[in-house]
Amino acid sequence: MKLSEIRATLQEIGVSPVKTLGQNFLHDQNLARWIVSQAQITPEDYVIEIGPGLGALTRFILEKGARVLAIEKDARLANFLRARFADERLEVLNIDALKFDPRVLFAHRRVKLLGNLPYNISSALLLKFLDQPSPIYLWLLTLQKEMAMRLSAPPSTHDYGALTLRVQLYHRAKYLRTIPPSVFFPQPEVDSAAVRLVPRDPVELPERDNELLLKLVRVGFSQRRKQLRKLLREYATDWADVARRLNIDPKSRAEELSLLQWIALANFIAPLPRPDTPLTNEERFPVVDKNDRILRYATRAYVHGNNLRHRAVHILIFNHAGEVYLQQRSRWKDRHPLKWDSSASGHVTASETYDETARRELKEELALDVPLDEASGLGVHRS
Ligand code: SAM
């Protein structure tokens, strides 16, 4: 919409822009098109748009053929959007985005999150949707410029801080461009910027204890001008030794350590246990035909290496709310490391039935002994 159309529409639906809702509407259509283009949207995508307003971005997202869930707090704007885009691919939710449960998004394969965010809630929104595991596959956000710089800052800069590391631990962040106040109505008092976040491959960074790492970061940045040697005294008594081993200046301040150095610091302070049982590649499994009849026995390494059909069980545990308990596979698994998996699972050994394996795995992995219902056979043609 052009500026004149925005003014007229707001008057028609009785909205005078509210500062507390960050109601600054984008009227530069070339810019709106460009912002959407940076998310490389395809018809396979499921797009969450936070704060769609009058639909400046929504229009171009729908043009890409994607399905859109638009979350708008202002009921008058939500109603306007429903009427403006009578499109079955658009669902408008009239709620506070801070109250939305992002876990429902796991039902969709490729979820992208877009938004010219209301600035006063942008950090709360970010932290909510960044909570791990996150269903978001790509983020394209227009934020207050200062915030965008914090997300994408390199070490040893003014903007590099605890938020930077918290975001960059899981994402690559790219500052795309600065956006002047003049493209919005009413004009905000500050510059804005477009930033893109893409989740990192889970094996891209070394294994670490995220909780400890983020605690160290919080303490380290609690007094930016103070040296880490003093701030982290409780965690590392011999700081000179730490500095030597991590190859950092013993007088370093928090902002001088890169993400990799922070990870190395956490791992030095609390070394991670290696898997206590080496991968049991010599364990033997029955190899079966498509009717689940045993053909012969072979080692785990051979079965997996040659993709041979073998027996396994997966157990799904639900709570009363219908939520499923998932576990993350270890980094040391030979197949699909760090992927999310069923509640418990395991291979059926030569001397077991499927039910026996299910009960054994549940006890070994989760110390549970509960009645199980058989859900279905996977990839098995039972004769
Ligand atoms: N996307 C539109 C545009 O670019 O013209 C509007 C952007 S405006 C900066 C922010 C929008 O977020 C407004 O429409 C406002 O009503 C909405 N909003 C504010 N707080 C919200 C919240 N907590 N949940 C959902 N929407 C919110």
XYZ file of C-alpha atoms and ligand atoms in Angstrom:
410
model
C 0.000 0.000 0.000
C 1.094 3.535 -0.729
C 1.313 6.100 2.068
C -1.995 7.716 1.061
C -3.758 4.316 1.064
C -2.326 3.483 4.495
C -3.595 6.753 5.959
C -7.037 6.274 4.410
C -7.297 2.618 5.507
C -6.273 3.335 9.072
C -8.923 6.044 9.239
C -11.540 3.752 7.747
C -10.925 0.953 10.279
C -10.544 3.398 13.170
C -6.892 2.768 14.021
C -4.638 5.563 15.169
C -1.170 4.006 15.378
C -0.162 3.100 18.930
C 3.445 3.384 20.061
C 3.165 0.605 22.651
C 2.183 -1.799 19.849
C 5.038 -0.568 17.650
C 2.519 0.354 14.946
C 4.723 1.758 12.185
C 3.445 0.645 8.807
C 5.764 0.071 5.863
C 4.684 2.032 2.766
C 7.677 1.411 0.508
C 6.490 -1.476 -1.632
C 9.814 -2.065 -3.335
C 11.395 -2.487 0.055
C 8.605 -4.837 1.208
C 9.163 -6.960 -1.908
C 12.913 -6.948 -1.313
C 12.521 -7.988 2.348
C 10.351 -10.943 1.359
C 12.783 -11.906 -1.423
C 15.532 -12.284 1.199
C 13.640 -15.211 2.731
C 13.703 -17.209 -0.538
C 10.141 -18.362 -0.017
C 8.766 -21.260 -2.047
C 5.264 -22.811 -2.161
C 6.552 -25.584 0.176
C 7.213 -23.117 2.981
C 4.987 -22.459 5.965
C 5.498 -18.837 6.966
C 4.783 -17.330 10.363
C 4.411 -13.597 10.123
C 4.532 -11.694 13.399
C 2.696 -8.369 13.437
C 1.418 -8.291 9.829
C -0.330 -4.928 10.356
C -2.048 -3.970 7.108
C -0.289 -6.726 5.177
C 2.731 -4.934 3.664
C 4.790 -8.148 3.716
C 1.862 -10.587 3.740
C 0.926 -9.653 0.190
C 4.346 -10.590 -1.206
C 4.627 -13.756 0.898
C 1.300 -14.985 -0.462
C 2.453 -14.152 -3.997
C 5.265 -16.696 -3.491
C 2.638 -19.406 -3.019
C 3.460 -20.197 0.633
C 0.979 -20.828 3.412
C 0.962 -18.054 5.993
C 0.043 -17.914 9.658
C -0.173 -14.220 10.535
C -0.226 -13.348 14.235
C -1.630 -9.881 14.901
C -2.531 -8.531 18.347
C -4.753 -5.684 17.179
C -8.218 -7.106 16.396
C -9.073 -4.316 13.942
C -5.967 -5.066 11.882
C -6.566 -8.828 12.090
C -10.126 -8.366 10.742
C -8.899 -6.038 8.030
C -6.312 -8.600 6.899
C -8.884 -11.388 6.680
C -11.016 -9.198 4.442
C -8.094 -7.873 2.357
C -6.697 -11.292 1.500
C -9.551 -13.714 1.078
C -7.017 -16.467 0.503
C -7.317 -19.960 1.938
C -3.526 -20.113 2.350
C -3.701 -17.313 4.924
C -4.731 -17.870 8.524
C -4.881 -14.814 10.772
C -4.565 -15.343 14.514
C -5.697 -12.416 16.643
C -3.475 -13.025 19.657
C -0.373 -11.704 21.369
C 2.565 -13.411 19.622
C 4.226 -13.779 23.022
C 1.428 -16.177 23.988
C 1.788 -18.376 20.886
C 3.197 -21.859 21.483
C 5.841 -22.388 18.738
C 5.901 -26.144 19.348
C 2.823 -26.577 17.145
C 5.054 -25.525 14.238
C 6.966 -28.805 14.380
C 4.030 -30.283 12.458
C 5.279 -28.378 9.379
C 8.423 -29.223 7.482
C 9.888 -25.862 6.469
C 8.866 -23.033 8.753
C 10.110 -19.522 8.057
C 9.492 -16.631 10.414
C 9.104 -13.128 9.016
C 8.187 -9.876 10.625
C 8.655 -6.170 10.869
C 8.614 -6.634 14.602
C 7.092 -4.269 17.128
C 10.329 -2.991 18.675
C 9.267 -2.983 22.306
C 8.731 -6.748 22.350
C 11.348 -7.822 19.818
C 13.877 -9.213 22.319
C 11.155 -11.107 24.247
C 9.843 -12.495 20.962
C 13.294 -13.487 19.801
C 14.097 -15.315 22.994
C 10.762 -17.105 22.915
C 11.131 -18.354 19.332
C 14.855 -19.053 19.739
C 14.214 -21.453 22.599
C 15.774 -24.778 21.607
C 14.805 -26.964 19.907
C 13.315 -24.409 17.542
C 11.061 -25.313 14.601
C 12.209 -22.269 12.593
C 14.228 -22.962 9.456
C 14.924 -19.328 8.513
C 14.255 -15.950 10.126
C 13.895 -12.675 8.265
C 13.358 -9.815 10.655
C 13.178 -6.068 10.548
C 14.385 -4.821 13.901
C 15.593 -1.675 15.526
C 19.034 -1.167 13.946
C 20.790 -1.413 17.296
C 19.232 -4.815 17.975
C 20.081 -6.100 14.475
C 23.695 -5.089 15.064
C 23.756 -6.906 18.385
C 22.547 -10.132 16.767
C 25.126 -10.086 14.006
C 28.109 -8.476 15.795
C 31.628 -9.903 15.526
C 33.865 -10.131 18.645
C 35.673 -7.045 19.962
C 32.914 -4.665 18.907
C 30.594 -2.515 20.988
C 27.509 -4.527 19.968
C 28.945 -7.970 20.704
C 27.394 -9.274 23.912
C 25.488 -12.012 25.709
C 22.549 -11.781 23.266
C 24.926 -12.119 20.292
C 26.385 -15.322 21.669
C 23.020 -16.713 22.692
C 21.749 -16.247 19.135
C 24.947 -17.210 17.325
C 25.328 -20.406 19.336
C 22.488 -21.820 17.259
C 22.314 -19.501 14.249
C 24.339 -17.705 11.634
C 23.194 -14.090 11.654
C 23.563 -11.735 8.688
C 22.944 -8.000 8.789
C 21.314 -7.308 5.420
C 20.681 -3.576 5.263
C 19.780 -0.465 7.178
C 16.218 0.822 6.755
C 15.500 4.544 7.303
C 12.517 5.826 9.340
C 11.076 7.518 6.211
C 9.674 4.236 4.789
C 7.230 3.843 7.698
C 4.052 5.633 8.724
C 4.269 7.071 11.306
C 8.048 7.400 11.207
C 9.843 5.730 14.142
C 12.493 7.750 15.954
C 15.260 5.280 15.139
C 16.779 3.494 12.164
C 15.760 -0.097 11.483
C 17.607 -2.948 9.807
C 16.824 -6.250 8.128
C 18.607 -9.283 9.498
C 18.517 -12.960 8.526
C 19.112 -15.873 10.878
C 19.726 -19.402 9.656
C 20.083 -22.295 12.120
C 23.533 -23.852 12.252
C 24.049 -27.493 11.423
C 24.016 -29.125 14.897
C 27.454 -30.673 14.293
C 29.010 -27.412 13.069
C 30.261 -26.377 16.511
C 32.037 -28.562 19.079
C 29.993 -30.360 21.680
C 29.488 -28.304 24.835
C 27.336 -27.885 27.937
C 25.076 -25.063 26.732
C 23.766 -24.289 30.191
C 27.261 -23.769 31.613
C 28.370 -21.869 28.524
C 25.481 -19.395 28.734
C 26.023 -18.980 32.471
C 29.700 -18.098 31.879
C 28.676 -15.674 29.148
C 26.142 -13.993 31.444
C 28.696 -13.586 34.228
C 31.407 -12.547 31.762
C 29.282 -9.759 30.280
C 27.760 -8.671 33.607
C 30.501 -6.016 33.852
C 31.839 -5.465 30.349
C 34.854 -3.410 31.360
C 36.093 -5.939 33.906
C 38.558 -8.681 32.944
C 37.336 -12.280 32.797
C 40.156 -13.259 35.138
C 38.279 -11.473 37.934
C 34.706 -12.171 36.858
C 35.177 -15.908 36.362
C 37.356 -16.497 39.421
C 34.732 -18.821 40.883
C 34.877 -21.062 37.798
C 38.592 -20.980 36.929
C 41.047 -20.465 39.761
C 44.230 -20.692 37.660
C 43.306 -18.176 34.955
C 46.876 -17.931 33.617
C 46.712 -21.653 32.795
C 43.282 -21.227 31.155
C 44.562 -18.343 29.031
C 47.641 -20.278 27.935
C 45.670 -23.360 26.941
C 42.971 -21.398 25.117
C 45.544 -19.153 23.523
C 43.915 -15.945 24.753
C 45.303 -12.830 26.378
C 45.133 -13.340 30.182
C 43.727 -9.808 30.426
C 40.825 -10.560 28.047
C 37.405 -9.085 28.572
C 34.220 -10.949 27.628
C 33.812 -9.146 24.298
C 37.247 -10.291 23.097
C 36.445 -14.019 23.102
C 34.947 -15.533 19.951
C 32.108 -18.045 20.162
C 34.583 -20.890 19.635
C 36.746 -19.580 22.467
C 33.733 -19.375 24.769
C 32.933 -23.003 23.922
C 36.546 -24.002 24.557
C 36.431 -22.152 27.883
C 33.267 -23.996 28.990
C 34.791 -27.316 27.940
C 37.989 -26.529 29.787
C 36.132 -25.614 32.988
C 33.915 -28.709 32.836
C 35.298 -31.297 30.406
C 32.518 -33.290 28.810
C 32.389 -37.010 29.447
C 33.066 -39.096 26.367
C 30.564 -41.886 25.678
C 31.387 -44.591 28.236
C 30.541 -47.502 25.951
C 32.284 -47.383 22.602
C 29.868 -47.860 19.726
C 29.044 -51.528 19.716
C 29.890 -52.131 16.103
C 30.586 -55.802 16.720
C 27.140 -56.482 18.186
C 25.253 -58.962 15.962
C 21.699 -58.503 14.678
C 19.366 -60.758 12.737
C 19.076 -59.694 9.082
C 15.480 -60.228 7.892
C 13.571 -60.321 4.603
C 10.614 -58.096 3.787
C 8.322 -60.527 5.607
C 10.456 -60.239 8.740
C 11.888 -63.774 8.437
C 15.449 -64.173 9.703
C 17.937 -64.749 6.883
C 21.218 -64.626 8.810
C 23.129 -62.673 11.440
C 25.597 -59.840 10.866
C 27.424 -57.204 12.867
C 25.892 -53.812 13.474
C 28.579 -52.154 11.346
C 27.883 -54.518 8.431
C 24.091 -54.185 8.722
C 24.219 -50.383 8.784
C 27.048 -50.125 6.262
C 25.073 -52.188 3.736
C 21.652 -50.857 4.659
C 20.311 -54.344 5.391
C 16.830 -54.879 6.745
C 16.937 -55.579 10.480
C 14.583 -55.448 13.451
C 14.149 -52.405 15.669
C 11.521 -50.912 17.971
C 10.568 -47.290 18.597
C 8.581 -46.324 21.669
C 6.612 -43.084 21.948
C 5.661 -41.863 25.416
C 2.809 -39.340 25.704
C 1.764 -37.319 28.743
C -1.826 -36.461 29.638
C -1.669 -33.274 27.546
C -0.918 -35.413 24.477
C 2.672 -34.149 24.258
C 5.250 -36.621 23.067
C 8.583 -37.071 24.839
C 11.484 -37.019 22.367
C 15.164 -37.642 22.882
C 18.050 -36.149 20.970
C 20.422 -38.735 19.521
C 23.972 -38.540 20.762
C 26.680 -36.787 18.754
C 28.541 -40.115 18.697
C 25.874 -42.163 16.890
C 27.010 -43.667 13.591
C 23.653 -42.722 12.029
C 21.773 -39.416 12.274
C 23.829 -37.872 15.113
C 22.016 -35.104 17.052
C 18.698 -35.656 15.277
C 15.483 -35.861 17.305
C 14.238 -39.374 17.853
C 11.445 -41.378 19.486
C 11.200 -41.573 23.301
C 13.271 -44.760 23.376
C 14.385 -47.212 20.729
C 16.680 -50.119 20.086
C 17.537 -53.143 18.011
C 15.835 -56.471 18.554
C 18.470 -59.051 19.405
C 18.427 -62.633 18.206
C 16.865 -63.965 21.400
C 14.114 -61.333 21.821
C 10.624 -60.539 20.560
C 9.689 -56.964 19.593
C 7.717 -56.578 22.841
C 10.607 -57.776 24.952
C 12.978 -55.332 23.280
C 10.510 -52.476 23.802
C 10.212 -53.236 27.518
C 13.980 -53.652 27.894
C 14.832 -50.406 26.087
C 12.268 -48.460 28.083
C 13.746 -49.724 31.314
C 17.366 -49.183 30.234
C 16.903 -45.732 28.715
C 14.158 -44.152 30.837
C 13.833 -46.474 33.867
C 10.145 -46.913 33.007
C 8.062 -50.029 33.358
C 4.628 -49.236 31.929
C 2.133 -51.094 29.752
C 2.729 -50.533 26.022
C 0.314 -50.579 23.092
C 1.525 -51.725 19.713
C 1.048 -48.808 17.277
C 2.151 -50.167 13.940
C 4.797 -52.061 12.040
C 7.160 -49.957 9.949
C 8.414 -51.261 6.667
C 7.407 -54.811 7.546
C 5.119 -56.991 5.479
C 3.953 -59.618 7.928
C 2.636 -62.738 6.193
N 4.166 -5.750 9.147
C 3.501 -4.487 9.095
C 4.271 -3.537 8.215
O 5.432 -3.836 7.924
O 3.705 -2.547 7.790
C 3.313 -3.859 10.493
C 4.582 -3.754 11.290
S 4.437 -2.848 12.784
C 6.119 -2.423 13.003
C 4.180 -4.056 14.066
C 2.848 -4.801 14.060
O 2.861 -5.731 15.144
C 1.615 -3.969 14.275
O 0.629 -4.324 13.353
C 1.148 -4.290 15.700
O -0.251 -4.163 15.887
C 1.609 -5.717 15.828
N 1.882 -6.156 17.212
C 2.337 -5.428 18.250
N 2.523 -6.190 19.338
C 2.173 -7.443 18.976
C 2.145 -8.697 19.654
N 2.508 -8.797 20.931
N 1.729 -9.788 18.985
C 1.358 -9.700 17.672
N 1.360 -8.550 16.988
C 1.770 -7.440 17.616
